[in-house]
Coordinates of C-alpha atoms and ligand atoms in Angstrom, one line a residue:
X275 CA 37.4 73.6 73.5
X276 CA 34.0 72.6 74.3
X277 CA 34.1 70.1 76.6
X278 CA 31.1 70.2 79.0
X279 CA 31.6 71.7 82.4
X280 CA 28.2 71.5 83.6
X281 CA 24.3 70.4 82.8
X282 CA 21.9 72.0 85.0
X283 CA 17.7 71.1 84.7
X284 CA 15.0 72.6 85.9
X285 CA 11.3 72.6 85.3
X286 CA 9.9 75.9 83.0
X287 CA 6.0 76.1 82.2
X288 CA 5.3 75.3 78.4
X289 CA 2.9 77.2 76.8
X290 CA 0.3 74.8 77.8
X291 CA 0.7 75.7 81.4
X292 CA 2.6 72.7 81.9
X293 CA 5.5 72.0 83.0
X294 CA 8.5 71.1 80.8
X295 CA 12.2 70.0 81.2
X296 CA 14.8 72.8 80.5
X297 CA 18.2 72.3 80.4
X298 CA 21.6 74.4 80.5
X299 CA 25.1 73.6 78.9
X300 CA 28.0 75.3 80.0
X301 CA 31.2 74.8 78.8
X302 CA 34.7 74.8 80.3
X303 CA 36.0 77.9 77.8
X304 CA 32.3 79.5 78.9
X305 CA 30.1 78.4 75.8
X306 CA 26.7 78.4 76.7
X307 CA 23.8 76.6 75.3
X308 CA 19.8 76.3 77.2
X309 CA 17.0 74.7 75.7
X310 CA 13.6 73.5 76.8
X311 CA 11.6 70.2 75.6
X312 CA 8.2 70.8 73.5
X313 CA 5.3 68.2 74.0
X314 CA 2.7 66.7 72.0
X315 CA -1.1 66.3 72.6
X316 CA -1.8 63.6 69.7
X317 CA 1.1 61.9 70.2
X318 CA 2.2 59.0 68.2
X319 CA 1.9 55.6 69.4
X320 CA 5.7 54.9 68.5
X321 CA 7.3 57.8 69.8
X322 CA 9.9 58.1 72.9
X323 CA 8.8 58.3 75.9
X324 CA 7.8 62.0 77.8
X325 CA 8.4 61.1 81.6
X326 CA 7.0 63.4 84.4
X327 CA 9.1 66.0 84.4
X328 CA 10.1 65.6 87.9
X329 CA 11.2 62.2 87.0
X330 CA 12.6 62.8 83.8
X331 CA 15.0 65.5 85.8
X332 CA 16.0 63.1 88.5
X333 CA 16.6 60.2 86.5
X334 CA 18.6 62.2 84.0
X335 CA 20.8 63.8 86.6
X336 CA 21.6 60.6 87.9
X337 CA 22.2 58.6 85.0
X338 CA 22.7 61.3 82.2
X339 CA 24.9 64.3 83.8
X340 CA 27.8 62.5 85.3
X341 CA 28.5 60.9 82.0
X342 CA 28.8 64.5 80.0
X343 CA 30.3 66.5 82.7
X344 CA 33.9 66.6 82.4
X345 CA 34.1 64.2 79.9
X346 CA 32.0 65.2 76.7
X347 CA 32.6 68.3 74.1
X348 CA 29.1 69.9 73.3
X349 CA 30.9 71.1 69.8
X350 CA 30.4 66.5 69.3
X351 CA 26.6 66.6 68.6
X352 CA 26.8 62.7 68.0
X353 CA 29.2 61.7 71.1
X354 CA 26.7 63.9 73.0
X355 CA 23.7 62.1 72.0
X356 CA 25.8 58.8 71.8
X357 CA 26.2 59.7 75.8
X358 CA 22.2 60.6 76.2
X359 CA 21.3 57.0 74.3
X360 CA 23.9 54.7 76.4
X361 CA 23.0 56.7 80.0
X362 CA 19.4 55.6 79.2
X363 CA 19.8 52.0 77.9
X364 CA 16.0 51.8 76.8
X365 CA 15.2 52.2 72.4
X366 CA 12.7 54.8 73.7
X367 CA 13.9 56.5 76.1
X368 CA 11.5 55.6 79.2
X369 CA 15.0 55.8 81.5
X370 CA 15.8 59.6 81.4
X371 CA 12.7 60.5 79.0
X372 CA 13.0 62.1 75.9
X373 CA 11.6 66.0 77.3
X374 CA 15.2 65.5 79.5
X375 CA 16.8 63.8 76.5
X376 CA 16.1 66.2 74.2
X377 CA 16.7 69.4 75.9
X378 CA 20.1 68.4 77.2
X379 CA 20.7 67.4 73.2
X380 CA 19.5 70.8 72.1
X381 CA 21.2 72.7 74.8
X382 CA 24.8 70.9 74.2
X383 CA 23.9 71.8 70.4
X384 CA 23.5 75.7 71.2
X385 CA 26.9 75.5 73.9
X386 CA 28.6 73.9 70.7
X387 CA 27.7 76.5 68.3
X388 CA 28.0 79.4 70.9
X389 CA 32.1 78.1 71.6
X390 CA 32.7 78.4 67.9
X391 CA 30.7 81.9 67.7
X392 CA 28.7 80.6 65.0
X393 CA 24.8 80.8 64.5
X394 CA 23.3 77.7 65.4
X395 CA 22.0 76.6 62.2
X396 CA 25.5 77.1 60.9
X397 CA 27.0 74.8 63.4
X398 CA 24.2 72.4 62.8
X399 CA 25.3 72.5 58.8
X400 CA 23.9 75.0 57.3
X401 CA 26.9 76.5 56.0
X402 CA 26.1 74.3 52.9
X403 CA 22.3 75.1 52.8
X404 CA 22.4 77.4 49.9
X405 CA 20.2 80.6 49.8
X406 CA 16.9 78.5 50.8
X407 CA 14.6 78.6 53.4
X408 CA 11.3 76.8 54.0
X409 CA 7.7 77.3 53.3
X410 CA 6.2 78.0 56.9
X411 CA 2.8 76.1 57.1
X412 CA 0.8 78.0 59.6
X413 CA -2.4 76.4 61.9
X414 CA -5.4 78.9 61.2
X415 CA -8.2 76.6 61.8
X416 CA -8.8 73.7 64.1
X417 CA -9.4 71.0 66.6
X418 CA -9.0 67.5 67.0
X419 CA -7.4 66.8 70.4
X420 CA -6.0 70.7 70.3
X421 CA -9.7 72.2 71.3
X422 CA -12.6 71.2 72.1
X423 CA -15.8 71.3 70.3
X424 CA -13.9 72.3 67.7
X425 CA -13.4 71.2 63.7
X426 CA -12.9 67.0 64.1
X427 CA -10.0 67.6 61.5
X428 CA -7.2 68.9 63.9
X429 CA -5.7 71.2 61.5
X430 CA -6.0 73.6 58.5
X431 CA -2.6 74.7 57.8
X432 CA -1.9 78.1 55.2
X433 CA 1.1 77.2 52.7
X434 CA 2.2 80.2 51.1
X435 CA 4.1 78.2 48.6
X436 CA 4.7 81.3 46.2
X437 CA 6.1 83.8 48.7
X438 CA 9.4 85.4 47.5
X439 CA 10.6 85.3 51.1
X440 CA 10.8 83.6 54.3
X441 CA 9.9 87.0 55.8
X442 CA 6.9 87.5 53.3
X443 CA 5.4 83.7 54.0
X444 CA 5.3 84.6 57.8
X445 CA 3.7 87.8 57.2
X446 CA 1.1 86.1 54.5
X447 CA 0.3 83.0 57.3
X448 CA -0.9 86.0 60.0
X449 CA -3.0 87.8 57.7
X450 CA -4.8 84.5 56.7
X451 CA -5.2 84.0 60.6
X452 CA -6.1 87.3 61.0
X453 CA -8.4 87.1 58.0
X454 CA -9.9 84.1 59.8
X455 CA -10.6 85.7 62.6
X456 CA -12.5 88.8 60.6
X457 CA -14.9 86.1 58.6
X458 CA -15.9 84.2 61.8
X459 CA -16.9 87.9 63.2
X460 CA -19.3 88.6 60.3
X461 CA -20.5 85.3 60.8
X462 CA -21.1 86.0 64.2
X463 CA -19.2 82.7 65.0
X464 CA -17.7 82.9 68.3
X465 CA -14.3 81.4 68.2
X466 CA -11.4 80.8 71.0
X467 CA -8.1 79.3 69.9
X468 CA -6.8 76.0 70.2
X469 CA -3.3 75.0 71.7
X470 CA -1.5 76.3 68.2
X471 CA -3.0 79.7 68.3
X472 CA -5.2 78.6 65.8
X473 CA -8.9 79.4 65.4
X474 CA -10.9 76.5 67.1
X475 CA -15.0 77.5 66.1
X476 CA -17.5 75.3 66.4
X477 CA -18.3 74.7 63.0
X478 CA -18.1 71.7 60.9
X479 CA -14.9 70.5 58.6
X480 CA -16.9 70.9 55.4
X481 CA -17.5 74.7 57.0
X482 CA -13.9 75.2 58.1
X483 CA -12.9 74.3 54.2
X484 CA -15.2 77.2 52.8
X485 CA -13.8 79.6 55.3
X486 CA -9.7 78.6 54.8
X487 CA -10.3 78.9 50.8
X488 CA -11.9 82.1 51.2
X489 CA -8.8 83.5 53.1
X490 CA -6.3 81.9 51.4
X491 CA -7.7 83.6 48.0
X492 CA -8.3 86.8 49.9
X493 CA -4.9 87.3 51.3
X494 CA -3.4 86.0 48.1
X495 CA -5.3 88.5 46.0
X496 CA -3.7 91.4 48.2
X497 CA 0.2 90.0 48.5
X498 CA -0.1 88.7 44.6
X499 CA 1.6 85.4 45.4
X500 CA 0.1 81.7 45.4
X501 CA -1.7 80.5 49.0
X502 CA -2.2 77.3 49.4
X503 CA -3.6 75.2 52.3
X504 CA -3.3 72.1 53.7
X505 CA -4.3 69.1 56.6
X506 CA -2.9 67.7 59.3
X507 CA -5.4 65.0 59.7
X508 CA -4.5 63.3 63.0
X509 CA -6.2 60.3 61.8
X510 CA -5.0 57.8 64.7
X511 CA -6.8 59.9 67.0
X512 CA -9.7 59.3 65.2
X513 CA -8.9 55.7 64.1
X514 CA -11.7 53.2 66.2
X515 CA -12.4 49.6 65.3
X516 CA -11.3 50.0 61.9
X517 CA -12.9 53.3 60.9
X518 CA -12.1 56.7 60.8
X519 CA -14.4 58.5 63.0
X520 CA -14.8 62.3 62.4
X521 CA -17.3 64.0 64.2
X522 CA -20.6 62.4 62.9
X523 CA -18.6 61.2 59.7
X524 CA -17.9 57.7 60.0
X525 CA -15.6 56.3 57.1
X526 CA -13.9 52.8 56.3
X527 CA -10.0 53.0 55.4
X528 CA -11.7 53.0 51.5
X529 CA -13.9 55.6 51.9
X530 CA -11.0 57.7 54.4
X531 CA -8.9 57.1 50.7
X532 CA -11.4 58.2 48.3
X533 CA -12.3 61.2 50.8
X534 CA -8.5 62.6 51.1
X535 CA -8.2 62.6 47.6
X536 CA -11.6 64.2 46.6
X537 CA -10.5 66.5 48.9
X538 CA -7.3 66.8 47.5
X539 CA -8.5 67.4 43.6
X540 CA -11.5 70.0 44.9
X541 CA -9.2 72.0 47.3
X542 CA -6.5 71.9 45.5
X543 CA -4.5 70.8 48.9
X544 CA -0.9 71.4 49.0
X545 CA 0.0 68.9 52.2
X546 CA -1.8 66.4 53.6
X547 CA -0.8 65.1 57.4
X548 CA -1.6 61.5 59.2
X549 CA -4.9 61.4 56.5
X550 CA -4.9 58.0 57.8
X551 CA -4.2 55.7 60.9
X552 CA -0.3 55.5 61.9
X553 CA 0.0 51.7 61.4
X554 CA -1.6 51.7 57.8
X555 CA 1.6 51.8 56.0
X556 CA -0.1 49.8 52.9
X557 CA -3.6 52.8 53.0
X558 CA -0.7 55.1 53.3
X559 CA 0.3 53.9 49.9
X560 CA -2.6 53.4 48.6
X561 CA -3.5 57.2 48.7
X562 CA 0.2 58.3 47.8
X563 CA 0.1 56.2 44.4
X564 CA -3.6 58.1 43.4
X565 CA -2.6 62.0 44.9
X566 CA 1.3 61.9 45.3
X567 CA 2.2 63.5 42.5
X568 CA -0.6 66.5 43.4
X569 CA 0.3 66.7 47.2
X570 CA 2.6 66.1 50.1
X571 CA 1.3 63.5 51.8
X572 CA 2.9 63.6 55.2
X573 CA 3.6 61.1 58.3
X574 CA 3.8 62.0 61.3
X575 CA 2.1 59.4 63.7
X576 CA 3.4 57.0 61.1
X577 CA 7.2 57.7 61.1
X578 CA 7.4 59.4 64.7
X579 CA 10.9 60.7 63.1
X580 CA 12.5 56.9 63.5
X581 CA 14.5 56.1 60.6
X582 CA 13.2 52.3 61.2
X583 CA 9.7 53.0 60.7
X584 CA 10.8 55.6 57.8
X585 CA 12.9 53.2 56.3
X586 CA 9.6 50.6 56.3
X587 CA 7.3 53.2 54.5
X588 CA 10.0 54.2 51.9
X589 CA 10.3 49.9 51.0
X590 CA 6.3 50.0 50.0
X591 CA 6.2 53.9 49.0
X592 CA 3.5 54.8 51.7
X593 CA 4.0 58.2 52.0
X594 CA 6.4 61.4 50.2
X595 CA 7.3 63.5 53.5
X596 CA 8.3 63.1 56.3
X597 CA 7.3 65.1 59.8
X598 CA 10.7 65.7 61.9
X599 CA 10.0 66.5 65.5
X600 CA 13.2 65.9 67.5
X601 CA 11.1 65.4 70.7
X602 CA 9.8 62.3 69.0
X603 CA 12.8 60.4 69.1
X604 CA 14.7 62.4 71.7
X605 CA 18.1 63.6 69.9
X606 CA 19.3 65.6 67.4
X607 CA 21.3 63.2 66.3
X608 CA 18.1 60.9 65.3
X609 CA 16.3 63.5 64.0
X610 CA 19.5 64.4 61.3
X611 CA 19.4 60.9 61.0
X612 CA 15.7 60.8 59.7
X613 CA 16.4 64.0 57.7
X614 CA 19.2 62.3 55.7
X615 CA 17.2 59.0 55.1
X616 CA 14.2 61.0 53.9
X617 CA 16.0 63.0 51.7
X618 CA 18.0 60.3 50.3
X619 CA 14.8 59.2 49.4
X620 CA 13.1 62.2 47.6
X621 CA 11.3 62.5 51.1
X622 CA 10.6 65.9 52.0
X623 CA 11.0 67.1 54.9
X624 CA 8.9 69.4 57.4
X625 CA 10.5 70.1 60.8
X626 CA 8.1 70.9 63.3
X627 CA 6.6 72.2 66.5
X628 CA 4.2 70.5 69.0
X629 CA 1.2 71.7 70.9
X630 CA 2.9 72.0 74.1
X631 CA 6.0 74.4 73.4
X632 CA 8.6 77.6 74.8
X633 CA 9.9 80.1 73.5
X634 CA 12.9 77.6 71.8
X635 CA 13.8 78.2 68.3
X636 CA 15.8 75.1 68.0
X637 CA 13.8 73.7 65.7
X638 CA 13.7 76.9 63.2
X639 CA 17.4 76.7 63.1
X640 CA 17.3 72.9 62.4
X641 CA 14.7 73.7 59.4
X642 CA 17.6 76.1 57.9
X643 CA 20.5 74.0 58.5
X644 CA 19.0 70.9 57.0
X645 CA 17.5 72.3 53.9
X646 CA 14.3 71.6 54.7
X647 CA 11.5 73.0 52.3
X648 CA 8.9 72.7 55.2
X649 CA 9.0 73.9 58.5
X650 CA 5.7 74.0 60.4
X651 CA 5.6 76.0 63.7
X652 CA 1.6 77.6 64.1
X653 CA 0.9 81.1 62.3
X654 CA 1.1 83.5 65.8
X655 CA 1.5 83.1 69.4
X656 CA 4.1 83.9 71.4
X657 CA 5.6 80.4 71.2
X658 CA 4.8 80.4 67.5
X659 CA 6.1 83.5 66.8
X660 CA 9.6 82.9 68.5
X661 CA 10.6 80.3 66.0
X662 CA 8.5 82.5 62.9
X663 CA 10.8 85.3 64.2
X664 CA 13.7 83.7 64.9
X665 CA 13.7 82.5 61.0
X666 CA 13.0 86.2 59.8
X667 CA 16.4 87.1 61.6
X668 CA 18.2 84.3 60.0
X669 CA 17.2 84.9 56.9
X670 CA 18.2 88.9 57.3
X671 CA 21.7 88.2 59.1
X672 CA 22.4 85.1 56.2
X673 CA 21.9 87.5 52.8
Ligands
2PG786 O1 0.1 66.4 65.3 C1 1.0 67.3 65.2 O2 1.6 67.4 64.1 C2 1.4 68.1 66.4 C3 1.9 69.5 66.0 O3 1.0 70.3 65.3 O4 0.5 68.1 67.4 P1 1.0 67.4 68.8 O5 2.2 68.1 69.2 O6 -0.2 67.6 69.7 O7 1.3 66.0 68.5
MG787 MG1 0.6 65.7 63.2

């Protein structure tokens, strides 16, 4: 029933300016299913491999298409991805490229679920999910390699972790944007925004900290629920020589340790990202085992959403969530993959955006299916706001 007629790619701009691979998925009973491929700015070290998109489309068409076409049921999310790994040949994708990878594996996902007339985070399992839906962590403040002469620390992330709905956290993470914005005005602190849509002022990290907690508290005082806020660190951006190199700080993996968690206990942080470099799996630890029980302490860089590096942080206990990009590893298939390992683990999970993104709301649908208590996809901007939206009318169609 939903065998694959035809893929069809072509290059879209990403809200970058860039250009991105999007695919189609049609069907032979007339399912449909198009999806576009995000992409990172701080990426990972370990993740699969973005070609140039005119690459990635070529090689994919050669080695990729003729292997689904005809012959593969988009409804078979792991015989479709099964296809996408064996046309490439490579563990990282460098053959087709993980922008062509993941598109046709998010496309065939939305042909699948369009045949069988179900929402796609049904399709993708959600049928079991239970009433939840996750905590949107929204970018207000930052830099890092999203802006320049901006905050070193690349993001400052609102976690409305006592909103009584999905709708209500979206709402609360634009206000504390919003209420960003108002504070920098008074200060008369010009400010642009960074890739995210988040504010990127020139101020320092020890500023941006002041400003977030004022928000935070304001907006929470007005919705009367519990705003929290959180990092995401980047820290193998910053990682040179063996130090940790933030603007005019300069720190050694000790000091990086003991500042996280000072920060942790004075802040009160609810999530902590990449606080330190994305090989230091035994640091990792080290901070997990003195804040753990406090925070989420989150890899990104370090796990790049590969259950094999996952699988070597959960053996020393370096870390207790997990960032799940698809892009990263270039299926959907991987990323369940990373999901169920994590969670089998008393990971937890945050499914999330990059920099460079479309209007796809994959990944809000993958949050929902999977249970995820995280998702994090920026606070507003059009690209932002497709997946905040698209979890709104999830939430509103599921009750
Ligand atoms: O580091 C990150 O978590 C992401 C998304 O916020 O950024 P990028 O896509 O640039 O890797
Ligand atoms: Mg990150």
């Amino acid at each position: 029933m939903t065998r694959i007629e035809t893929v069809r790619l072509r290059a879209v701009l990403d809200s970058r300016g860039n250009k991105t691979v999007e695919a189609d998925v049609l069907t032979e009973s007339g399912g449909f299913g198009r999806a576009a491929a995000p992409s990172g700015a701080s990426t990972g070290e370990y993740e699969a491999i973005e070609l140039p998109v005119n690459e990635a489309i070529a090689a994919a068409r050669e080695h990729a298409v003729p292997r689904l076409e005809g012959r593969v049921y988009a409804g078979d999310q792991r015989e479709v991805d099964e296809t996408l790994r064996a046309a490439d040949g490579t563990a990282d994708f460098s053959e087709i490229g993980a922008n062509s990878a993941v598109a046709i594996s998010m496309a065939a996902s939305k042909a699948g679920a369009d045949v069988l007339g179900a929402p796609l985070y049904q399709h993708l399992g959600g049928a079991f999910r239970g009433g939840n839906f996750p905590i949107p962590l929204g970018n207000v403040v930052g830099g890092g390699e999203h802006a320049q002469e901006a905050t070193a620390i690349q993001e400052f992330l609102s976690a409305p972790v006592g909103a009584p709905s999905v709708k209500d956290a979206v709402f609360a993470n634009a206000r504390v944007h919003g209420e960003i914005g108002s504070l920098l005005e008074e200060r008369g602190t010009p400010a642009a925004k960074g890739d995210e849509g988040a504010w990127a002022p020139s101020i320092s990290d020890a500023e941006a900290f002041e400003l977030v907690e004022e928000a935070v508290e304001t907006v929470a005082d007005d919705v009367g629920f519990d705003i929290k806020f959180g990092l995401d660190m980047a820290a193998a951006e910053t990682f040179e020589d063996g130090e940790y190199v933030y603007g005019d700080e300069v720190r050694s993996t000790e000091e990086q340790i003991d500042y996280v968690a000072g920060l942790v206990d004075e802040y009160d942080l609810a999530y902590v990202e990449d606080p330190l470099d994305e090989d230091a799996y035994e640091a990792f630890a080290d901070l997990t085992d003195r804040v753990g029980s406090q925070t989420l302490i989150c890899g990104d860089d370090l796990f790049v959403t590969n259950v094999e590096r996952l699988e070597a942080g959960i053996d020393v206990d370096a870390a207790n969530s997990i960032l799940i990009k698809p892009n990263q590893i270039g299926t959907l298939s991987d990323a369940f993959d990373a999901i169920e390992l994590a969670t089998r683990n008393g990971y937890e999970t945050v499914v999330s955006h990059r920099s460079g993104e479309t209007e796809d709301t994959t990944i809000a649908h993958l949050a929902v299916a999977t249970d995820a208590p995280f998702i994090k996809t920026g606070a507003v901007g059009g690209e932002r706001t497709a997946k905040l939206n698209e979890l709104i009318r999830i939430a509103d169609e599921a009750l």
